PDB file of C-alpha atoms in Angstrom:
ATOM      1  CA  MET A  19      29.429 -28.410  19.091  1.00  0.00           C
ATOM      2  CA  GLU A  20      27.326 -25.776  20.867  1.00  0.00           C
ATOM      3  CA  ILE A  21      30.479 -23.782  21.641  1.00  0.00           C
ATOM      4  CA  ILE A  22      31.569 -23.879  17.990  1.00  0.00           C
ATOM      5  CA  LYS A  23      28.089 -22.771  16.905  1.00  0.00           C
ATOM      6  CA  PHE A  24      28.151 -19.902  19.424  1.00  0.00           C
ATOM      7  CA  VAL A  25      31.580 -18.716  18.236  1.00  0.00           C
ATOM      8  CA  LYS A  26      30.426 -18.797  14.603  1.00  0.00           C
ATOM      9  CA  GLU A  27      27.309 -16.771  15.403  1.00  0.00           C
ATOM     10  CA  TRP A  28      29.148 -14.257  17.590  1.00  0.00           C
ATOM     11  CA  THR A  29      32.568 -14.163  15.953  1.00  0.00           C
ATOM     12  CA  LEU A  30      33.249 -10.443  16.450  1.00  0.00           C
ATOM     13  CA  PRO A  31      32.302 -10.252  20.170  1.00  0.00           C
ATOM     14  CA  CYS A  32      34.315 -13.438  20.797  1.00  0.00           C
ATOM     15  CA  ALA A  33      37.292 -11.896  18.989  1.00  0.00           C
ATOM     16  CA  MET A  34      37.056  -8.722  21.104  1.00  0.00           C
ATOM     17  CA  VAL A  35      36.720 -10.671  24.371  1.00  0.00           C
ATOM     18  CA  PHE A  36      39.645 -12.908  23.421  1.00  0.00           C
ATOM     19  CA  GLY A  37      41.861  -9.934  22.573  1.00  0.00           C
ATOM     20  CA  ALA A  38      40.940  -8.172  25.805  1.00  0.00           C
ATOM     21  CA  SER A  39      41.540 -11.321  27.861  1.00  0.00           C
ATOM     22  CA  VAL A  40      44.970 -11.921  26.337  1.00  0.00           C
ATOM     23  CA  TYR A  41      45.971  -8.315  27.009  1.00  0.00           C
ATOM     24  CA  LEU A  42      44.797  -8.493  30.642  1.00  0.00           C
ATOM     25  CA  LEU A  43      46.670 -11.769  31.133  1.00  0.00           C
ATOM     26  CA  PHE A  44      49.970 -10.430  29.802  1.00  0.00           C
ATOM     27  CA  SER A  45      49.657  -7.074  31.573  1.00  0.00           C
ATOM     28  CA  GLU A  46      48.451  -8.244  34.989  1.00  0.00           C
ATOM     29  CA  VAL A  47      50.355 -11.507  35.595  1.00  0.00           C
ATOM     30  CA  ALA A  48      53.783 -10.440  36.788  1.00  0.00           C
ATOM     31  CA  PHE A  49      55.858 -13.366  35.492  1.00  0.00           C
ATOM     32  CA  LEU A  50      54.278 -13.009  32.023  1.00  0.00           C
ATOM     33  CA  GLU A  51      55.000  -9.281  31.641  1.00  0.00           C
ATOM     34  CA  PRO A  52      58.374  -9.757  29.862  1.00  0.00           C
ATOM     35  CA  VAL A  53      56.682 -12.157  27.444  1.00  0.00           C
ATOM     36  CA  GLY A  54      53.889  -9.650  26.851  1.00  0.00           C
ATOM     37  CA  ASN A  55      56.372  -6.876  26.132  1.00  0.00           C
ATOM     38  CA  ALA A  56      58.043  -9.044  23.509  1.00  0.00           C
ATOM     39  CA  VAL A  57      54.827 -10.299  21.910  1.00  0.00           C
ATOM     40  CA  GLY A  58      53.151  -6.871  21.682  1.00  0.00           C
ATOM     41  CA  PRO A  59      55.408  -5.416  18.963  1.00  0.00           C
ATOM     42  CA  PHE A  60      55.223  -8.734  17.098  1.00  0.00           C
ATOM     43  CA  PHE A  61      51.415  -8.557  17.011  1.00  0.00           C
ATOM     44  CA  ILE A  62      51.505  -4.967  15.779  1.00  0.00           C
ATOM     45  CA  GLU A  63      53.909  -5.967  13.013  1.00  0.00           C
ATOM     46  CA  ILE A  64      51.708  -8.814  11.755  1.00  0.00           C
ATOM     47  CA  MET A  65      48.527  -6.700  11.634  1.00  0.00           C
ATOM     48  CA  PRO A  66      49.231  -5.398   8.087  1.00  0.00           C
ATOM     49  CA  VAL A  67      49.928  -8.988   7.000  1.00  0.00           C
ATOM     50  CA  LEU A  68      46.556 -10.130   8.335  1.00  0.00           C
ATOM     51  CA  ILE A  69      44.798  -7.196   6.651  1.00  0.00           C
ATOM     52  CA  PHE A  70      46.555  -8.057   3.387  1.00  0.00           C
ATOM     53  CA  LEU A  71      45.438 -11.704   3.564  1.00  0.00           C
ATOM     54  CA  THR A  72      41.893 -10.710   4.576  1.00  0.00           C
ATOM     55  CA  LEU A  73      41.495  -8.391   1.606  1.00  0.00           C
ATOM     56  CA  TYR A  74      43.238 -10.712  -0.824  1.00  0.00           C
ATOM     57  CA  VAL A  75      40.696 -13.421  -0.033  1.00  0.00           C
ATOM     58  CA  THR A  76      37.822 -10.928  -0.366  1.00  0.00           C
ATOM     59  CA  PHE A  77      39.077  -9.307  -3.586  1.00  0.00           C
ATOM     60  CA  CYS A  78      39.431 -12.694  -5.292  1.00  0.00           C
ATOM     61  CA  LYS A  79      35.622 -12.568  -5.590  1.00  0.00           C
ATOM     62  CA  ILE A  80      35.616  -9.270  -7.548  1.00  0.00           C
ATOM     63  CA  ARG A  81      35.464  -8.912 -11.315  1.00  0.00           C
ATOM     64  CA  LEU A  82      37.105  -5.821 -12.808  1.00  0.00           C
ATOM     65  CA  HIS A  83      34.053  -4.797 -14.824  1.00  0.00           C
ATOM     66  CA  ASP A  84      32.053  -4.597 -11.557  1.00  0.00           C
ATOM     67  CA  LEU A  85      34.171  -1.637 -10.409  1.00  0.00           C
ATOM     68  CA  ARG A  86      32.416   1.642 -11.162  1.00  0.00           C
ATOM     69  CA  LEU A  87      31.794   5.014  -9.529  1.00  0.00           C
ATOM     70  CA  HIS A  88      28.323   5.557  -8.029  1.00  0.00           C
ATOM     71  CA  THR A  89      26.511   8.759  -7.106  1.00  0.00           C
ATOM     72  CA  TRP A  90      26.366   7.786  -3.447  1.00  0.00           C
ATOM     73  CA  HIS A  91      30.187   7.615  -3.386  1.00  0.00           C
ATOM     74  CA  VAL A  92      30.288  11.352  -4.066  1.00  0.00           C
ATOM     75  CA  TRP A  93      27.608  12.232  -1.515  1.00  0.00           C
ATOM     76  CA  MET A  94      29.385  10.264   1.205  1.00  0.00           C
ATOM     77  CA  GLN A  95      32.545  12.291   0.626  1.00  0.00           C
ATOM     78  CA  VAL A  96      30.612  15.571   0.733  1.00  0.00           C
ATOM     79  CA  ILE A  97      29.038  14.523   4.049  1.00  0.00           C
ATOM     80  CA  ARG A  98      32.317  13.383   5.598  1.00  0.00           C
ATOM     81  CA  ILE A  99      34.137  16.570   4.625  1.00  0.00           C
ATOM     82  CA  ALA A 100      31.254  18.707   5.915  1.00  0.00           C
ATOM     83  CA  LEU A 101      31.208  16.867   9.261  1.00  0.00           C
ATOM     84  CA  ALA A 102      34.985  17.211   9.638  1.00  0.00           C
ATOM     85  CA  VAL A 103      34.894  20.970   8.909  1.00  0.00           C
ATOM     86  CA  LEU A 104      31.981  21.504  11.329  1.00  0.00           C
ATOM     87  CA  LEU A 105      33.874  19.652  14.070  1.00  0.00           C
ATOM     88  CA  VAL A 106      36.981  21.789  13.494  1.00  0.00           C
ATOM     89  CA  ALA A 107      34.837  24.916  13.922  1.00  0.00           C
ATOM     90  CA  ALA A 108      33.261  23.463  17.086  1.00  0.00           C
ATOM     91  CA  ILE A 109      36.692  22.610  18.524  1.00  0.00           C
ATOM     92  CA  LYS A 110      37.870  26.183  18.027  1.00  0.00           C
ATOM     93  CA  ALA A 111      34.791  27.421  19.934  1.00  0.00           C
ATOM     94  CA  ALA A 112      34.832  24.714  22.656  1.00  0.00           C
ATOM     95  CA  PRO A 113      33.984  26.231  26.057  1.00  0.00           C
ATOM     96  CA  GLY A 114      36.106  23.948  28.226  1.00  0.00           C
ATOM     97  CA  HIS A 115      38.792  21.280  28.431  1.00  0.00           C
ATOM     98  CA  THR A 116      36.398  18.299  28.579  1.00  0.00           C
ATOM     99  CA  ALA A 117      34.260  19.628  25.726  1.00  0.00           C
ATOM    100  CA  ARG A 118      37.363  20.077  23.599  1.00  0.00           C
ATOM    101  CA  PHE A 119      38.469  16.521  24.420  1.00  0.00           C
ATOM    102  CA  ALA A 120      35.069  15.176  23.313  1.00  0.00           C
ATOM    103  CA  LEU A 121      35.049  17.198  20.081  1.00  0.00           C
ATOM    104  CA  GLU A 122      38.634  16.301  19.192  1.00  0.00           C
ATOM    105  CA  GLY A 123      37.733  12.647  19.822  1.00  0.00           C
ATOM    106  CA  ALA A 124      34.748  12.942  17.480  1.00  0.00           C
ATOM    107  CA  PHE A 125      36.977  14.630  14.860  1.00  0.00           C
ATOM    108  CA  ALA A 126      39.543  11.819  15.152  1.00  0.00           C
ATOM    109  CA  CYS A 127      36.808   9.264  14.399  1.00  0.00           C
ATOM    110  CA  VAL A 128      35.248  11.175  11.503  1.00  0.00           C
ATOM    111  CA  ILE A 129      38.564  11.956   9.803  1.00  0.00           C
ATOM    112  CA  CYS A 130      39.530   8.247   9.745  1.00  0.00           C
ATOM    113  CA  PRO A 131      39.268   6.739   6.264  1.00  0.00           C
ATOM    114  CA  THR A 132      36.983   3.803   5.616  1.00  0.00           C
ATOM    115  CA  ALA A 133      38.425   0.538   6.919  1.00  0.00           C
ATOM    116  CA  SER A 134      40.158  -1.595   4.320  1.00  0.00           C
ATOM    117  CA  ALA A 135      38.245  -4.586   5.678  1.00  0.00           C
ATOM    118  CA  ALA A 136      34.838  -2.890   5.342  1.00  0.00           C
ATOM    119  CA  ALA A 137      34.244  -4.957   2.211  1.00  0.00           C
ATOM    120  CA  VAL A 138      34.461  -8.126   4.328  1.00  0.00           C
ATOM    121  CA  VAL A 139      31.534  -7.152   6.576  1.00  0.00           C
ATOM    122  CA  THR A 140      29.647  -5.632   3.647  1.00  0.00           C
ATOM    123  CA  GLU A 141      29.768  -8.998   1.891  1.00  0.00           C
ATOM    124  CA  LYS A 142      28.465 -10.793   4.994  1.00  0.00           C
ATOM    125  CA  LEU A 143      25.583  -8.306   5.198  1.00  0.00           C
ATOM    126  CA  GLY A 144      24.613  -8.794   1.560  1.00  0.00           C
ATOM    127  CA  GLY A 145      26.211  -5.647   0.128  1.00  0.00           C
ATOM    128  CA  SER A 146      28.527  -5.147  -2.849  1.00  0.00           C
ATOM    129  CA  ILE A 147      32.251  -5.883  -2.427  1.00  0.00           C
ATOM    130  CA  ALA A 148      33.064  -4.087  -5.699  1.00  0.00           C
ATOM    131  CA  SER A 149      31.201  -0.912  -4.759  1.00  0.00           C
ATOM    132  CA  MET A 150      32.847  -0.821  -1.333  1.00  0.00           C
ATOM    133  CA  THR A 151      36.282  -1.364  -2.864  1.00  0.00           C
ATOM    134  CA  VAL A 152      35.889   1.645  -5.167  1.00  0.00           C
ATOM    135  CA  TYR A 153      34.588   3.792  -2.305  1.00  0.00           C
ATOM    136  CA  THR A 154      37.410   2.743   0.027  1.00  0.00           C
ATOM    137  CA  LEU A 155      40.022   3.724  -2.556  1.00  0.00           C
ATOM    138  CA  ILE A 156      38.377   7.152  -2.999  1.00  0.00           C
ATOM    139  CA  ASP A 157      37.934   7.656   0.733  1.00  0.00           C
ATOM    140  CA  ASN A 158      41.580   6.955   1.554  1.00  0.00           C
ATOM    141  CA  LEU A 159      42.766   9.386  -1.122  1.00  0.00           C
ATOM    142  CA  VAL A 160      40.436  12.093   0.226  1.00  0.00           C
ATOM    143  CA  ALA A 161      41.698  11.412   3.760  1.00  0.00           C
ATOM    144  CA  ALA A 162      45.256  11.917   2.566  1.00  0.00           C
ATOM    145  CA  LEU A 163      44.235  15.392   1.368  1.00  0.00           C
ATOM    146  CA  LEU A 164      42.071  16.311   4.374  1.00  0.00           C
ATOM    147  CA  VAL A 165      44.560  15.497   7.128  1.00  0.00           C
ATOM    148  CA  PRO A 166      47.249  18.060   6.252  1.00  0.00           C
ATOM    149  CA  LEU A 167      44.538  20.662   5.575  1.00  0.00           C
ATOM    150  CA  LEU A 168      42.507  20.270   8.773  1.00  0.00           C
ATOM    151  CA  PHE A 169      44.896  19.050  11.472  1.00  0.00           C
ATOM    152  CA  PRO A 170      46.766  22.392  11.776  1.00  0.00           C
ATOM    153  CA  MET A 171      43.365  24.027  12.394  1.00  0.00           C
ATOM    154  CA  VAL A 172      42.643  21.657  15.288  1.00  0.00           C
ATOM    155  CA  GLU A 173      45.992  22.190  16.993  1.00  0.00           C
ATOM    156  CA  GLY A 174      47.828  25.420  16.241  1.00  0.00           C
ATOM    157  CA  HIS A 175      51.187  23.713  16.765  1.00  0.00           C
ATOM    158  CA  ALA A 176      50.365  20.660  14.632  1.00  0.00           C
ATOM    159  CA  ASP A 177      53.392  20.234  12.393  1.00  0.00           C
ATOM    160  CA  VAL A 178      51.782  18.580   9.378  1.00  0.00           C
ATOM    161  CA  GLU A 179      53.775  18.907   6.172  1.00  0.00           C
ATOM    162  CA  PHE A 180      51.416  18.282   3.245  1.00  0.00           C
ATOM    163  CA  MET A 181      53.486  16.079   0.939  1.00  0.00           C
ATOM    164  CA  SER A 182      54.981  14.066   3.787  1.00  0.00           C
ATOM    165  CA  SER A 183      51.534  13.335   5.243  1.00  0.00           C
ATOM    166  CA  PHE A 184      50.023  12.608   1.826  1.00  0.00           C
ATOM    167  CA  VAL A 185      52.789  10.196   0.828  1.00  0.00           C
ATOM    168  CA  THR A 186      52.737   8.389   4.209  1.00  0.00           C
ATOM    169  CA  ILE A 187      48.972   7.811   4.158  1.00  0.00           C
ATOM    170  CA  LEU A 188      49.053   6.848   0.488  1.00  0.00           C
ATOM    171  CA  GLU A 189      51.863   4.375   1.186  1.00  0.00           C
ATOM    172  CA  ARG A 190      49.917   2.731   4.002  1.00  0.00           C
ATOM    173  CA  THR A 191      46.837   2.596   1.809  1.00  0.00           C
ATOM    174  CA  ALA A 192      48.773   0.998  -1.030  1.00  0.00           C
ATOM    175  CA  VAL A 193      50.199  -1.751   1.185  1.00  0.00           C
ATOM    176  CA  VAL A 194      46.909  -2.767   2.824  1.00  0.00           C
ATOM    177  CA  LEU A 195      44.475  -2.062  -0.002  1.00  0.00           C
ATOM    178  CA  ILE A 196      45.962  -1.617  -3.485  1.00  0.00           C
ATOM    179  CA  LEU A 197      48.569  -4.408  -3.237  1.00  0.00           C
ATOM    180  CA  PRO A 198      46.129  -7.183  -2.185  1.00  0.00           C
ATOM    181  CA  PHE A 199      43.726  -5.975  -4.892  1.00  0.00           C
ATOM    182  CA  ALA A 200      46.442  -6.207  -7.542  1.00  0.00           C
ATOM    183  CA  CYS A 201      47.482  -9.672  -6.324  1.00  0.00           C
ATOM    184  CA  ALA A 202      43.859 -10.868  -6.333  1.00  0.00           C
ATOM    185  CA  MET A 203      43.277  -9.619  -9.889  1.00  0.00           C
ATOM    186  CA  ALA A 204      46.527 -11.284 -11.026  1.00  0.00           C
ATOM    187  CA  THR A 205      45.406 -14.543  -9.399  1.00  0.00           C
ATOM    188  CA  ARG A 206      42.025 -14.398 -11.158  1.00  0.00           C
ATOM    189  CA  ARG A 207      43.758 -13.725 -14.491  1.00  0.00           C
ATOM    190  CA  TRP A 208      46.655 -16.171 -14.433  1.00  0.00           C
ATOM    191  CA  LEU A 209      45.790 -18.674 -11.662  1.00  0.00           C
ATOM    192  CA  PRO A 210      42.003 -19.145 -11.947  1.00  0.00           C
ATOM    193  CA  GLY A 211      42.167 -22.481 -10.154  1.00  0.00           C
ATOM    194  CA  VAL A 212      43.715 -20.871  -7.067  1.00  0.00           C
ATOM    195  CA  ALA A 213      41.172 -18.048  -7.199  1.00  0.00           C
ATOM    196  CA  ARG A 214      38.339 -20.574  -7.393  1.00  0.00           C
ATOM    197  CA  ARG A 215      39.597 -22.465  -4.331  1.00  0.00           C
ATOM    198  CA  VAL A 216      39.953 -19.196  -2.390  1.00  0.00           C
ATOM    199  CA  LYS A 217      36.392 -18.197  -3.327  1.00  0.00           C
ATOM    200  CA  GLU A 218      35.100 -21.549  -2.100  1.00  0.00           C
ATOM    201  CA  ARG A 219      36.342 -20.723   1.426  1.00  0.00           C
ATOM    202  CA  LYS A 220      33.321 -18.503   1.967  1.00  0.00           C
ATOM    203  CA  ASN A 221      34.100 -17.079   5.425  1.00  0.00           C
ATOM    204  CA  LEU A 222      37.895 -17.238   5.376  1.00  0.00           C
ATOM    205  CA  GLY A 223      38.344 -13.470   4.970  1.00  0.00           C
ATOM    206  CA  PHE A 224      35.889 -12.790   7.770  1.00  0.00           C
ATOM    207  CA  TYR A 225      37.722 -15.044  10.229  1.00  0.00           C
ATOM    208  CA  LEU A 226      41.111 -13.559   9.299  1.00  0.00           C
ATOM    209  CA  TRP A 227      39.661 -10.143  10.024  1.00  0.00           C
ATOM    210  CA  ALA A 228      38.370 -11.398  13.401  1.00  0.00           C
ATOM    211  CA  VAL A 229      41.938 -12.397  14.341  1.00  0.00           C
ATOM    212  CA  ASN A 230      43.102  -8.891  13.467  1.00  0.00           C
ATOM    213  CA  LEU A 231      40.266  -7.459  15.574  1.00  0.00           C
ATOM    214  CA  SER A 232      41.526  -9.407  18.601  1.00  0.00           C
ATOM    215  CA  ILE A 233      44.915  -7.720  18.265  1.00  0.00           C
ATOM    216  CA  VAL A 234      43.345  -4.264  17.845  1.00  0.00           C
ATOM    217  CA  MET A 235      41.258  -4.875  20.974  1.00  0.00           C
ATOM    218  CA  GLY A 236      44.381  -5.576  23.013  1.00  0.00           C
ATOM    219  CA  VAL A 237      46.013  -2.370  21.750  1.00  0.00           C
ATOM    220  CA  THR A 238      42.801  -0.482  22.564  1.00  0.00           C
ATOM    221  CA  LEU A 239      42.793  -1.609  26.193  1.00  0.00           C
ATOM    222  CA  HIS A 240      46.475  -0.769  26.520  1.00  0.00           C
ATOM    223  CA  ASN A 241      45.838   2.811  25.343  1.00  0.00           C
ATOM    224  CA  ILE A 242      42.883   3.235  27.709  1.00  0.00           C
ATOM    225  CA  PHE A 243      44.605   1.832  30.803  1.00  0.00           C
ATOM    226  CA  THR A 244      47.812   3.794  30.317  1.00  0.00           C
ATOM    227  CA  ALA A 245      46.232   7.178  29.435  1.00  0.00           C
ATOM    228  CA  GLY A 246      46.583   8.777  32.891  1.00  0.00           C
ATOM    229  CA  ILE A 247      43.721  11.299  32.558  1.00  0.00           C
ATOM    230  CA  SER A 248      40.718  12.242  34.717  1.00  0.00           C
ATOM    231  CA  TRP A 249      37.616  10.066  34.731  1.00  0.00           C
ATOM    232  CA  LEU A 250      35.550  12.880  33.187  1.00  0.00           C
ATOM    233  CA  SER A 251      37.931  13.271  30.235  1.00  0.00           C
ATOM    234  CA  MET A 252      38.101   9.488  29.865  1.00  0.00           C
ATOM    235  CA  ALA A 253      34.293   9.269  29.848  1.00  0.00           C
ATOM    236  CA  ALA A 254      34.135  11.968  27.159  1.00  0.00           C
ATOM    237  CA  LEU A 255      36.635  10.113  24.975  1.00  0.00           C
ATOM    238  CA  VAL A 256      34.837   6.777  25.401  1.00  0.00           C
ATOM    239  CA  VAL A 257      31.176   7.853  25.153  1.00  0.00           C
ATOM    240  CA  THR A 258      31.550  10.380  22.307  1.00  0.00           C
ATOM    241  CA  PRO A 259      32.663   7.681  19.800  1.00  0.00           C
ATOM    242  CA  LEU A 260      29.460   5.762  20.644  1.00  0.00           C
ATOM    243  CA  LEU A 261      27.381   8.740  19.521  1.00  0.00           C
ATOM    244  CA  VAL A 262      29.582   9.201  16.445  1.00  0.00           C
ATOM    245  CA  THR A 263      29.090   5.522  15.565  1.00  0.00           C
ATOM    246  CA  PHE A 264      25.302   5.861  15.455  1.00  0.00           C
ATOM    247  CA  VAL A 265      25.468   9.179  13.596  1.00  0.00           C
ATOM    248  CA  LEU A 266      27.831   7.908  10.890  1.00  0.00           C
ATOM    249  CA  PHE A 267      26.125   4.553  10.369  1.00  0.00           C
ATOM    250  CA  GLY A 268      22.704   6.238  10.477  1.00  0.00           C
ATOM    251  CA  ILE A 269      23.569   8.910   7.909  1.00  0.00           C
ATOM    252  CA  GLY A 270      25.363   6.386   5.716  1.00  0.00           C
ATOM    253  CA  LYS A 271      22.411   4.001   5.710  1.00  0.00           C
ATOM    254  CA  GLY A 272      19.976   6.850   5.072  1.00  0.00           C
ATOM    255  CA  VAL A 273      21.883   8.133   2.041  1.00  0.00           C
ATOM    256  CA  GLY A 274      22.615   4.627   0.779  1.00  0.00           C
ATOM    257  CA  ARG A 275      18.948   3.616   1.083  1.00  0.00           C
ATOM    258  CA  HIS A 276      18.030   6.423  -1.320  1.00  0.00           C
ATOM    259  CA  TYR A 277      20.210   4.704  -3.945  1.00  0.00           C
ATOM    260  CA  GLY A 278      19.262   1.142  -2.995  1.00  0.00           C
ATOM    261  CA  CYS A 279      22.581   0.590  -1.197  1.00  0.00           C
ATOM    262  CA  SER A 280      21.722   0.847   2.507  1.00  0.00           C
ATOM    263  CA  VAL A 281      24.294  -1.740   3.629  1.00  0.00           C
ATOM    264  CA  ASP A 282      27.075  -0.273   1.495  1.00  0.00           C
ATOM    265  CA  GLY A 283      26.323   3.278   2.656  1.00  0.00           C
ATOM    266  CA  GLY A 284      26.310   2.381   6.346  1.00  0.00           C
ATOM    267  CA  GLN A 285      29.585   0.483   6.196  1.00  0.00           C
ATOM    268  CA  ALA A 286      31.206   3.096   3.948  1.00  0.00           C
ATOM    269  CA  LEU A 287      30.597   6.018   6.294  1.00  0.00           C
ATOM    270  CA  GLY A 288      30.576   4.117   9.580  1.00  0.00           C
ATOM    271  CA  GLN A 289      33.268   1.416   9.467  1.00  0.00           C
ATOM    272  CA  LYS A 290      36.529   3.254  10.079  1.00  0.00           C
ATOM    273  CA  ASN A 291      40.199   2.383   9.777  1.00  0.00           C
ATOM    274  CA  THR A 292      40.880   3.280  13.398  1.00  0.00           C
ATOM    275  CA  ALA A 293      44.503   2.124  13.154  1.00  0.00           C
ATOM    276  CA  VAL A 294      45.158   5.061  10.807  1.00  0.00           C
ATOM    277  CA  GLY A 295      43.184   7.352  13.116  1.00  0.00           C
ATOM    278  CA  ILE A 296      45.219   6.323  16.158  1.00  0.00           C
ATOM    279  CA  TRP A 297      48.461   6.865  14.246  1.00  0.00           C
ATOM    280  CA  LEU A 298      47.364  10.298  12.988  1.00  0.00           C
ATOM    281  CA  VAL A 299      46.314  11.523  16.432  1.00  0.00           C
ATOM    282  CA  MET A 300      49.449  10.287  18.158  1.00  0.00           C
ATOM    283  CA  ALA A 301      51.644  11.792  15.441  1.00  0.00           C
ATOM    284  CA  TYR A 302      50.030  15.212  15.105  1.00  0.00           C
ATOM    285  CA  LEU A 303      47.644  15.930  18.018  1.00  0.00           C
ATOM    286  CA  ASN A 304      47.390  15.198  21.753  1.00  0.00           C
ATOM    287  CA  PRO A 305      48.208  11.452  22.042  1.00  0.00           C
ATOM    288  CA  VAL A 306      45.522  11.061  24.719  1.00  0.00           C
ATOM    289  CA  ILE A 307      42.861  11.744  22.072  1.00  0.00           C
ATOM    290  CA  ALA A 308      43.832   8.390  20.528  1.00  0.00           C
ATOM    291  CA  ILE A 309      41.530   6.816  23.127  1.00  0.00           C
ATOM    292  CA  ALA A 310      38.563   7.987  21.011  1.00  0.00           C
ATOM    293  CA  PRO A 311      39.370   5.962  17.873  1.00  0.00           C
ATOM    294  CA  CYS A 312      40.312   3.093  20.212  1.00  0.00           C
ATOM    295  CA  ALA A 313      36.825   3.230  21.752  1.00  0.00           C
ATOM    296  CA  TYR A 314      35.331   3.475  18.273  1.00  0.00           C
ATOM    297  CA  VAL A 315      36.802   0.026  17.602  1.00  0.00           C
ATOM    298  CA  VAL A 316      34.554  -1.408  20.313  1.00  0.00           C
ATOM    299  CA  TRP A 317      31.403   0.474  19.329  1.00  0.00           C
ATOM    300  CA  GLN A 318      31.574  -0.082  15.557  1.00  0.00           C
ATOM    301  CA  ASN A 319      32.276  -3.779  15.951  1.00  0.00           C
ATOM    302  CA  SER A 320      29.514  -4.161  18.534  1.00  0.00           C
ATOM    303  CA  LEU A 321      27.117  -2.642  16.004  1.00  0.00           C
ATOM    304  CA  ASN A 322      28.528  -4.866  13.252  1.00  0.00           C
ATOM    305  CA  SER A 323      28.008  -7.892  15.509  1.00  0.00           C
ATOM    306  CA  TRP A 324      24.358  -6.959  16.008  1.00  0.00           C
ATOM    307  CA  GLN A 325      23.865  -6.490  12.263  1.00  0.00           C
ATOM    308  CA  LEU A 326      25.444  -9.870  11.532  1.00  0.00           C
ATOM    309  CA  TRP A 327      23.226 -11.478  14.183  1.00  0.00           C
ATOM    310  CA  CYS A 328      20.143  -9.959  12.545  1.00  0.00           C
ATOM    311  CA  MET A 329      21.226 -11.344   9.165  1.00  0.00           C
ATOM    312  CA  GLU A 330      21.802 -14.768  10.693  1.00  0.00           C
ATOM    313  CA  LYS A 331      18.494 -14.845  12.592  1.00  0.00           C
ATOM    314  CA  TYR A 332      16.099 -12.931  10.339  1.00  0.00           C
ATOM    315  CA  GLY A 333      17.842 -12.952   6.957  1.00  0.00           C
ATOM    316  CA  ARG A 334      17.694  -9.142   6.886  1.00  0.00           C
ATOM    317  CA  LEU A 335      18.808  -6.096   8.861  1.00  0.00           C
ATOM    318  CA  LYS A 336      16.576  -4.469  11.446  1.00  0.00           C
ATOM    319  CA  TRP A 337      18.133  -1.051  10.805  1.00  0.00           C
TER     320      TRP A 337
END
């Protein structure tokens, strides 16, 4: 019983440790390597399915009339765009290879749209699912516009065709965000009994998301161990996302607190869809930079774990 209690209290760290352990097992044990090579693509393919189910369960708790635009939504976009533009300027003026690596890593984290599952953690922390849903939709659309505009400035040879990039990001957003929302609203409208039973499973969405986090953690370790770069560049790509994590969550909470939405603001600006970030970097920039959004996975979920612990122990956040 103590083990079950520990896992419930520390779900996210347990999910990360489990994902890392499974990856190390399949990659280091020789006779399991063929199995690992077969399972890896399967896990990557089921990630969107898990995200869909996670959000479907969460969105079943939303009422349509709760969805409205807030002032802090606009300010968060202004801040994110400003940070991205400043980082592009800093990259162009970077004095050395390591500094450029660090700045490109920070840019890769900032440019990521808000995670589709941010609403799940926001709910656990006492924030508004509806407000986060509206912001996430806006943020993903803005990201679809920013990427083709800014990526060519980061890398002169970045071949980013606007409509192709916009449509691809929008398509991914629709599958993992808009589709589960539409299905949840349809369930509430025409199958209220099913929606009620889903809502009664209070932490189901959170645990589904933890399973997805385990898979992401395995992919993260794979990218780090197979990068083949110097220790100094690796350190820059791993430590910089830690600083970015505190900056984004700190600014988000500060702005959100002004509007009485500290939790929503922190998760909106800080909890990133790193899967999209990794894909963008590997498609359009130096693939090695993908280590930065991979590291961000660890740092943002470590911070989320601490916040959830504070809520469990004190009934409020310490930050």
